[in-house]
Tab-separated table of C-alpha atoms in Angstrom:
chain	number	residue	atom	x	y	z
X	1	MET	CA	43.089	146.347	-6.322
X	2	GLU	CA	44.834	143.523	-5.161
X	3	LYS	CA	43.723	140.380	-7.489
X	4	LYS	CA	43.378	137.025	-4.819
X	5	PRO	CA	44.966	133.448	-6.354
X	6	HIS	CA	42.587	131.171	-7.181
X	7	PHE	CA	43.230	127.839	-6.041
X	8	VAL	CA	41.634	125.683	-9.207
X	9	ARG	CA	41.070	121.457	-7.752
X	10	ARG	CA	42.553	119.003	-10.557
X	11	GLU	CA	39.851	116.891	-11.136
X	12	PHE	CA	41.147	113.490	-12.584
X	13	LEU	CA	39.666	112.960	-16.306
X	14	PRO	CA	37.435	110.188	-17.104
X	15	ARG	CA	40.493	109.067	-19.497
X	16	GLU	CA	42.564	108.626	-16.717
X	17	VAL	CA	40.385	106.821	-14.590
X	18	SER	CA	39.633	104.421	-16.968
X	19	SER	CA	43.845	104.471	-17.745
X	20	ILE	CA	44.488	103.945	-13.826
X	21	SER	CA	41.290	100.879	-13.647
X	22	LEU	CA	42.641	99.292	-17.010
X	23	ALA	CA	46.429	99.561	-15.391
X	24	LEU	CA	44.631	97.572	-12.157
X	25	LEU	CA	42.847	95.124	-14.141
X	26	LEU	CA	45.483	93.890	-15.871
X	27	VAL	CA	48.003	93.462	-12.501
X	28	ALA	CA	44.947	91.621	-11.292
X	29	VAL	CA	44.517	88.935	-14.495
X	30	LEU	CA	48.408	89.086	-14.776
X	31	LEU	CA	48.265	87.801	-10.706
X	32	LEU	CA	45.215	85.417	-10.926
X	33	ASN	CA	47.310	83.803	-13.999
X	34	ALA	CA	50.191	83.198	-11.456
X	35	LEU	CA	47.845	82.123	-9.565
X	36	LEU	CA	46.139	79.924	-12.417
X	37	TYR	CA	49.949	78.614	-13.530
X	38	LEU	CA	50.433	77.163	-9.954
X	39	TYR	CA	46.855	75.866	-9.892
X	40	LEU	CA	47.330	73.712	-13.052
X	41	ASN	CA	50.382	72.107	-12.541
X	42	LYS	CA	49.921	71.359	-9.245
X	43	PHE	CA	46.031	69.630	-10.813
X	44	TYR	CA	48.374	68.050	-13.565
X	45	ASN	CA	50.563	66.644	-11.066
X	46	SER	CA	47.865	65.417	-8.923
X	47	LEU	CA	44.913	64.803	-10.510
X	48	GLY	CA	45.799	65.234	-13.882
X	49	ARG	CA	47.750	61.753	-13.985
X	50	VAL	CA	51.275	62.827	-14.992
X	51	GLU	CA	53.133	60.259	-16.768
X	52	THR	CA	55.764	59.495	-13.659
X	53	ASP	CA	54.122	57.570	-10.413
X	54	PRO	CA	56.603	57.841	-7.525
X	55	GLY	CA	54.184	55.530	-5.672
X	56	LEU	CA	54.552	52.647	-8.316
X	57	CYS	CA	56.878	49.416	-7.182
X	58	PRO	CA	59.757	48.435	-9.319
X	59	PHE	CA	58.687	45.524	-11.847
X	60	GLY	CA	57.091	42.153	-9.882
X	61	HIS	CA	55.975	43.842	-6.839
X	62	PHE	CA	52.599	46.173	-5.692
X	63	LYS	CA	51.909	47.516	-2.774
X	64	LEU	CA	47.993	48.288	-1.829
X	65	GLY	CA	46.307	51.566	-0.163
X	66	ALA	CA	48.815	52.827	2.481
X	67	VAL	CA	51.411	50.014	3.218
X	68	LYS	CA	54.767	51.710	2.707
X	69	ASN	CA	56.481	48.547	1.374
X	70	CYS	CA	56.317	46.984	-1.904
X	71	SER	CA	55.577	43.572	-2.447
X	72	PRO	CA	56.077	40.461	-4.885
X	73	TRP	CA	53.352	39.283	-7.153
X	74	LEU	CA	51.427	36.701	-5.418
X	75	SER	CA	52.561	33.050	-6.656
X	76	CYS	CA	49.937	30.311	-7.185
X	77	GLU	CA	50.526	28.574	-4.131
X	78	ALA	CA	50.544	32.294	-2.211
X	79	ILE	CA	46.655	33.297	-4.271
X	80	ASN	CA	45.491	28.896	-3.107
X	81	ARG	CA	46.242	29.503	0.473
X	82	GLU	CA	45.628	33.636	1.313
X	83	VAL	CA	42.592	34.591	-1.386
X	84	ARG	CA	39.006	33.990	-0.084
X	85	LYS	CA	36.790	34.487	-2.585
X	86	LEU	CA	33.396	36.546	-1.536
X	87	LYS	CA	31.030	36.607	-4.305
X	88	ARG	CA	31.388	36.880	-8.022
X	89	VAL	CA	30.711	40.515	-9.755
X	90	GLY	CA	30.754	39.531	-13.188
X	91	GLU	CA	31.012	37.511	-16.035
X	92	GLY	CA	32.545	37.809	-19.561
X	93	ALA	CA	33.187	35.726	-22.777
X	94	VAL	CA	36.836	35.478	-21.545
X	95	LYS	CA	36.740	35.672	-17.781
X	96	LYS	CA	34.191	35.496	-14.615
X	97	VAL	CA	35.144	37.847	-11.746
X	98	PHE	CA	35.252	37.673	-8.623
X	99	LEU	CA	35.268	39.731	-5.293
X	100	SER	CA	37.721	38.275	-3.003
X	101	GLU	CA	39.592	39.151	0.247
X	102	TRP	CA	43.539	39.184	0.741
X	103	LYS	CA	44.484	39.689	4.591
X	104	GLU	CA	41.855	41.720	5.584
X	105	LYS	CA	41.956	43.562	2.083
X	106	LYS	CA	39.580	43.208	-0.787
X	107	VAL	CA	40.708	42.119	-4.219
X	108	VAL	CA	39.761	40.855	-7.168
X	109	LEU	CA	39.869	37.790	-8.748
X	110	SER	CA	39.889	36.656	-12.532
X	111	GLN	CA	39.538	33.438	-13.878
X	112	LEU	CA	39.028	31.635	-17.358
X	113	THR	CA	35.659	31.177	-18.399
X	114	ASN	CA	36.029	29.073	-22.024
X	115	SER	CA	39.269	26.970	-21.761
X	116	GLU	CA	38.755	27.528	-25.952
X	117	LEU	CA	39.418	31.613	-25.349
X	118	LYS	CA	43.188	30.696	-23.024
X	119	GLU	CA	44.971	32.190	-25.707
X	120	ASP	CA	42.730	35.295	-25.242
X	121	PHE	CA	42.918	35.415	-21.654
X	122	LEU	CA	47.080	34.794	-21.334
X	123	HIS	CA	47.439	37.492	-23.891
X	124	GLY	CA	45.662	39.894	-21.093
X	125	LEU	CA	47.880	38.557	-19.019
X	126	LYS	CA	50.938	39.217	-20.679
X	127	MET	CA	49.560	42.869	-21.404
X	128	LEU	CA	48.772	44.060	-18.144
X	129	LYS	CA	52.461	42.517	-16.763
X	130	ALA	CA	54.211	44.686	-19.367
X	131	LEU	CA	51.972	47.751	-19.137
X	132	GLN	CA	51.788	48.240	-15.200
X	133	SER	CA	51.524	52.083	-14.661
X	134	LYS	CA	49.607	54.585	-13.078
X	135	HIS	CA	46.875	54.077	-16.517
X	136	VAL	CA	46.532	50.718	-15.936
X	137	VAL	CA	44.786	48.389	-13.134
X	138	ARG	CA	47.144	47.288	-10.186
X	139	LEU	CA	48.581	43.462	-10.661
X	140	LEU	CA	48.239	41.584	-7.675
X	141	GLY	CA	49.613	37.844	-8.688
X	142	TYR	CA	48.323	35.776	-10.978
X	143	CYS	CA	48.793	31.888	-11.950
X	144	GLU	CA	48.928	30.641	-15.258
X	145	GLN	CA	48.728	26.829	-15.163
X	146	GLN	CA	45.256	27.733	-13.284
X	147	PHE	CA	44.132	30.584	-15.214
X	148	THR	CA	44.029	33.126	-12.527
X	149	ILE	CA	45.137	37.018	-11.883
X	150	LEU	CA	44.283	38.630	-9.009
X	151	THR	CA	44.417	42.948	-9.726
X	152	GLU	CA	43.143	45.724	-7.038
X	153	TYR	CA	39.838	46.554	-5.896
X	154	HIS	CA	37.980	49.736	-7.019
X	155	PRO	CA	34.184	49.567	-5.486
X	156	LEU	CA	32.920	52.404	-8.229
X	157	GLY	CA	33.622	49.479	-10.743
X	158	SER	CA	33.166	49.830	-14.322
X	159	LEU	CA	32.550	53.295	-16.158
X	160	ARG	CA	29.259	51.951	-16.901
X	161	GLY	CA	28.134	52.512	-13.437
X	162	LEU	CA	29.297	56.658	-14.217
X	163	ASN	CA	26.107	58.973	-14.448
X	164	GLU	CA	24.495	56.048	-11.431
X	165	THR	CA	27.451	57.061	-9.234
X	166	LEU	CA	27.572	60.614	-9.630
X	167	HIS	CA	23.969	60.735	-9.013
X	168	ILE	CA	24.946	59.286	-5.290
X	169	PRO	CA	24.552	62.137	-2.664
X	170	LYS	CA	28.287	61.443	-1.100
X	171	TYR	CA	29.549	62.284	-5.787
X	172	LYS	CA	27.589	65.151	-6.483
X	173	GLY	CA	29.504	67.527	-5.891
X	174	MET	CA	31.950	65.875	-8.773
X	175	ASN	CA	29.120	66.276	-11.261
X	176	THR	CA	30.554	69.221	-12.893
X	177	TRP	CA	31.859	70.061	-16.278
X	178	HIS	CA	35.208	70.390	-14.911
X	179	ARG	CA	35.037	66.992	-13.233
X	180	ARG	CA	33.408	65.638	-16.235
X	181	LEU	CA	36.013	66.865	-18.338
X	182	MET	CA	38.691	65.957	-16.261
X	183	LEU	CA	37.613	62.264	-17.006
X	184	ALA	CA	37.683	62.688	-20.478
X	185	ILE	CA	41.213	63.424	-20.431
X	186	ASP	CA	42.138	60.467	-18.149
X	187	TYR	CA	40.426	58.503	-20.838
X	188	VAL	CA	42.962	60.483	-23.782
X	189	SER	CA	45.923	59.699	-21.280
X	190	VAL	CA	45.002	55.894	-21.592
X	191	ILE	CA	44.735	55.961	-25.225
X	192	ARG	CA	48.061	58.050	-25.579
X	193	TYR	CA	49.792	55.700	-23.329
X	194	LEU	CA	48.523	52.572	-25.225
X	195	HIS	CA	49.170	53.863	-28.684
X	196	SER	CA	53.371	54.631	-27.172
X	197	SER	CA	53.491	52.053	-25.012
X	198	PRO	CA	56.703	50.029	-23.424
X	199	LEU	CA	55.616	47.605	-26.144
X	200	GLY	CA	54.972	49.827	-29.491
X	201	THR	CA	51.704	51.210	-30.848
X	202	LEU	CA	49.032	48.980	-29.340
X	203	VAL	CA	44.430	49.120	-30.203
X	204	MET	CA	42.270	49.245	-27.909
X	205	CYS	CA	40.274	46.513	-30.230
X	206	ASP	CA	37.300	45.389	-27.847
X	207	SER	CA	35.410	48.433	-28.170
X	208	ASN	CA	33.147	47.708	-31.241
X	209	ASP	CA	30.192	50.013	-28.994
X	210	LEU	CA	30.517	52.150	-26.206
X	211	ASP	CA	28.910	50.063	-23.743
X	212	LYS	CA	31.671	47.824	-24.476
X	213	VAL	CA	34.251	50.449	-24.380
X	214	LEU	CA	33.243	51.420	-21.139
X	215	SER	CA	33.377	48.108	-19.708
X	216	GLN	CA	36.711	48.259	-19.990
X	217	TYR	CA	37.470	50.947	-17.491
X	218	LEU	CA	37.705	51.349	-13.880
X	219	LEU	CA	36.232	54.416	-12.201
X	220	THR	CA	38.596	54.622	-9.132
X	221	SER	CA	37.581	56.618	-5.389
X	222	ASP	CA	39.469	59.338	-6.735
X	223	PHE	CA	37.478	59.997	-10.327
X	224	HIS	CA	40.230	59.041	-12.162
X	225	ILE	CA	40.018	55.799	-15.095
X	226	LEU	CA	42.516	52.896	-15.703
X	227	VAL	CA	42.011	50.414	-18.207
X	228	ASN	CA	40.781	46.796	-16.905
X	229	ASP	CA	40.634	44.723	-20.063
X	230	LEU	CA	43.841	44.010	-21.858
X	231	ASP	CA	42.568	40.581	-23.297
X	232	ALA	CA	42.104	42.265	-27.057
X	233	LEU	CA	45.042	44.721	-27.546
X	234	PRO	CA	47.058	44.313	-30.791
X	235	LEU	CA	50.351	45.557	-31.769
X	236	VAL	CA	50.855	48.359	-34.960
X	237	ASN	CA	53.976	47.627	-36.294
X	238	ARG	CA	54.599	50.136	-39.691
X	239	SER	CA	58.302	49.681	-40.032
X	240	ALA	CA	57.395	46.047	-40.495
X	241	GLY	CA	54.360	46.381	-42.558
X	242	ARG	CA	51.912	44.940	-39.678
X	243	LEU	CA	48.367	46.191	-39.654
X	244	VAL	CA	45.575	44.551	-37.620
X	245	LYS	CA	42.538	43.264	-37.213
X	246	CYS	CA	39.609	43.554	-33.798
X	247	GLY	CA	38.296	40.216	-34.599
X	248	HIS	CA	37.307	37.621	-37.459
X	249	ARG	CA	33.799	39.148	-37.647
X	250	GLU	CA	31.872	41.536	-39.442
X	251	LEU	CA	31.731	45.288	-37.596
X	252	ARG	CA	29.425	47.372	-38.323
X	253	GLY	CA	27.554	50.836	-37.314
X	254	GLU	CA	28.692	54.840	-36.909
X	255	PHE	CA	30.871	53.944	-33.396
X	256	VAL	CA	32.974	51.779	-35.335
X	257	ALA	CA	35.684	53.438	-37.526
X	258	PRO	CA	34.552	53.343	-41.650
X	259	GLU	CA	37.848	51.379	-42.011
X	260	GLN	CA	36.758	48.616	-39.510
X	261	ARG	CA	33.629	48.400	-41.823
X	262	TRP	CA	33.306	46.078	-45.188
X	263	PRO	CA	34.554	48.217	-47.767
X	264	TYR	CA	32.770	46.203	-51.072
X	265	GLY	CA	29.081	46.324	-50.005
X	266	GLU	CA	25.907	44.411	-49.280
X	267	ASP	CA	26.106	42.542	-51.916
X	268	VAL	CA	30.024	40.741	-51.713
X	269	PRO	CA	29.635	38.542	-48.411
X	270	PHE	CA	32.251	39.324	-45.699
X	271	GLU	CA	35.152	36.991	-45.568
X	272	ASP	CA	37.913	37.776	-43.156
X	273	ASP	CA	40.440	37.131	-45.334
X	274	LEU	CA	39.308	39.916	-47.708
X	275	MET	CA	39.170	42.491	-44.928
X	276	PRO	CA	41.599	44.895	-45.393
X	277	PRO	CA	43.636	45.780	-42.033
X	278	TYR	CA	43.953	48.934	-40.049
X	279	ASP	CA	45.974	50.985	-37.624
X	280	GLU	CA	45.593	52.661	-34.008
X	281	LYS	CA	43.620	55.578	-35.992
X	282	THR	CA	40.394	52.987	-34.951
X	283	ASP	CA	40.506	54.342	-31.249
X	284	ILE	CA	41.040	58.004	-32.473
X	285	TRP	CA	37.514	57.698	-34.234
X	286	LYS	CA	36.025	56.624	-31.547
X	287	ILE	CA	37.211	59.686	-28.725
X	288	PRO	CA	34.553	62.141	-29.655
X	289	ASP	CA	31.565	59.758	-28.458
X	290	VAL	CA	33.056	58.583	-25.248
X	291	SER	CA	34.085	61.842	-24.352
X	292	ASN	CA	30.642	63.058	-25.278
X	293	PHE	CA	29.382	59.775	-22.886
X	294	PHE	CA	31.841	61.777	-20.175
X	295	LEU	CA	30.898	65.828	-20.838
X	296	GLY	CA	26.876	64.490	-19.897
X	297	HIS	CA	24.443	66.652	-19.633
X	298	VAL	CA	25.513	69.465	-16.823
X	299	GLU	CA	25.282	72.707	-16.272
X	300	GLY	CA	28.852	74.055	-19.104
X	301	SER	CA	29.275	70.385	-20.989
X	302	ASP	CA	27.840	72.440	-24.002
X	303	ILE	CA	30.275	75.127	-24.049
X	304	VAL	CA	33.265	72.380	-23.290
X	305	ARG	CA	31.431	70.313	-26.151
X	306	LEU	CA	31.720	74.120	-28.415
X	307	HIS	CA	35.386	74.393	-27.334
X	308	LEU	CA	36.359	70.876	-28.731
X	309	PHE	CA	34.235	71.448	-31.901
X	310	ASP	CA	37.101	71.302	-34.371
X	311	ILE	CA	39.153	68.364	-32.490
X	312	HIS	CA	35.909	66.247	-32.474
X	313	ALA	CA	35.964	67.165	-36.027
X	314	ALA	CA	39.587	66.427	-36.741
X	315	CYS	CA	38.687	63.075	-35.242
X	316	LYS	CA	36.021	62.251	-37.375
X	317	LYS	CA	37.826	62.358	-40.832
X	318	LYS	CA	37.201	59.780	-43.119
X	319	ASP	CA	40.719	58.870	-43.946
X	320	PRO	CA	42.368	57.228	-40.696
X	321	ALA	CA	45.794	59.466	-41.884
X	322	GLU	CA	44.173	62.605	-41.661
X	323	ARG	CA	42.822	62.277	-38.146
X	324	PRO	CA	44.991	63.635	-35.458
X	325	SER	CA	47.462	61.685	-32.646
X	326	ALA	CA	46.034	60.924	-29.601
X	327	GLN	CA	48.288	63.220	-28.291
X	328	GLU	CA	47.337	66.500	-30.265
X	329	VAL	CA	43.877	65.283	-28.906
X	330	LEU	CA	45.328	65.573	-25.641
X	331	ASP	CA	46.712	68.994	-25.914
X	332	THR	CA	44.047	70.246	-26.988
X	333	TYR	CA	41.273	69.004	-24.322
X	334	ARG	CA	44.207	70.215	-21.746
X	335	LYS	CA	44.138	73.457	-23.174
X	336	VAL	CA	40.810	73.748	-23.372
X	337	LEU	CA	40.813	73.038	-19.497
X	338	THR	CA	42.963	75.600	-18.736
X	339	LEU	CA	41.257	78.246	-21.015
X	340	LEU	CA	37.498	77.914	-19.190
X	341	ILE	CA	39.309	77.230	-16.274
X	342	ARG	CA	40.295	80.942	-17.041
X	343	GLU	CA	37.562	82.371	-18.229
X	344	ALA	CA	35.482	80.657	-15.240
X	345	ALA	CA	37.454	82.403	-12.940
X	346	VAL	CA	37.503	85.700	-13.885
X	347	PRO	CA	33.817	86.241	-15.375
X	348	GLY	CA	33.905	88.951	-18.392
X	349	THR	CA	37.594	89.568	-18.827
X	350	ARG	CA	37.370	89.087	-22.438
X	351	GLU	CA	34.545	92.057	-22.721
X	352	MET	CA	36.427	94.221	-20.073
X	353	LEU	CA	39.814	93.985	-21.528
C-alpha cells in the first residue's frame, strides 16, 4: 500500500516570534531616537536659546518686534523727544520704572531713585551695554546725564508672577514639567553666561533670597528668561586674587551660600572688613532652590527632581570648590530633559527591552 506524503505545517516557535518582535521593537526605538535627535536639535536651537543669535544687532544698535533694520541706541535728545511715560509700574532701591511708549511701541523707562546710589545705577548701565545677548534684556537707549535707561517691554513681567501667569487660561498649556524644566535650563544658562561673560566671571549679587532672585529676571511672551537687573554684578578675577563680597551688610539664612554668612559666630559682632570674600560658586549654591520654584508641583515634576537629585546635592556642597560649574549643571539639566522626553515618547521601553 502506497504511503501518502505527509504535509507538515511549519509553525513559528515562541522564541522566533519573540526574536522578530524584539527586532521590530529595536528598529522602532532606533527610528524614534533619530526623530528625537532631530527634534531636540531644533528644540535647543529655537527654544533652548543657543549662544549665537542671528537676530541680535551690532553693538550700539537694536531692533524691536518684526522690524528688520537695526536702529542706534536712543540718545538723551531722542528719549526726551520721542518717549512718553504712561504709568509707573515699579520702584526699587536704585530705580523707579515706568511703562512708556516709543513710536507706538511699549517700552520701559528706568530712572534713578536715590542720588546716593548713582554708582550702582551707572554700573548696571555699563553691564547692560557690555552684556547684550539673548540672555539679557534688550537695551534701546540711555542718558547718563539724566540717569535714564530705556529697555524692551515684556508684558509678563518678572519671574515672581510665574505661577500666577501659568494659571491664566491662555497659558495653562505651558504649565507642564517639560516647560518648567526648560525655564530652569534658561535660568542656569543665564548663570553660565555671567560666569563666562565677555567681561570675565561675574557674580549675581542681588540674590539674597528667592523673591529677590526672581525679581531680577523677566519672563518673555514665548516663555524664556532674561536677566533684567545688573546693578550688583561684581567681577571675580582669580589670577589677580580678586574675589567679591555681596554688599557690606551681614547676610543670613539658608538661601545664601555658607561662605556668604558671618563665620565667627554670634559672639563676634559683624564687621565688613573681617568678612572673607568669595567667588561665583555662591550662585551655584542657589540653583537647586530656584529650580525647585520653577518645577512647581505639576504632574511629573517630582520625577524631574529625582533625576536632578545628585547634581543638586553637589550644588549644596559646603566647600565651594567641590560644587560643579554652571556649565556642568547646565549639561546635566539638558541630559535629564533628553532622557525624560525619550521615556515619555516610549513608555515602558526599558521594561520591554
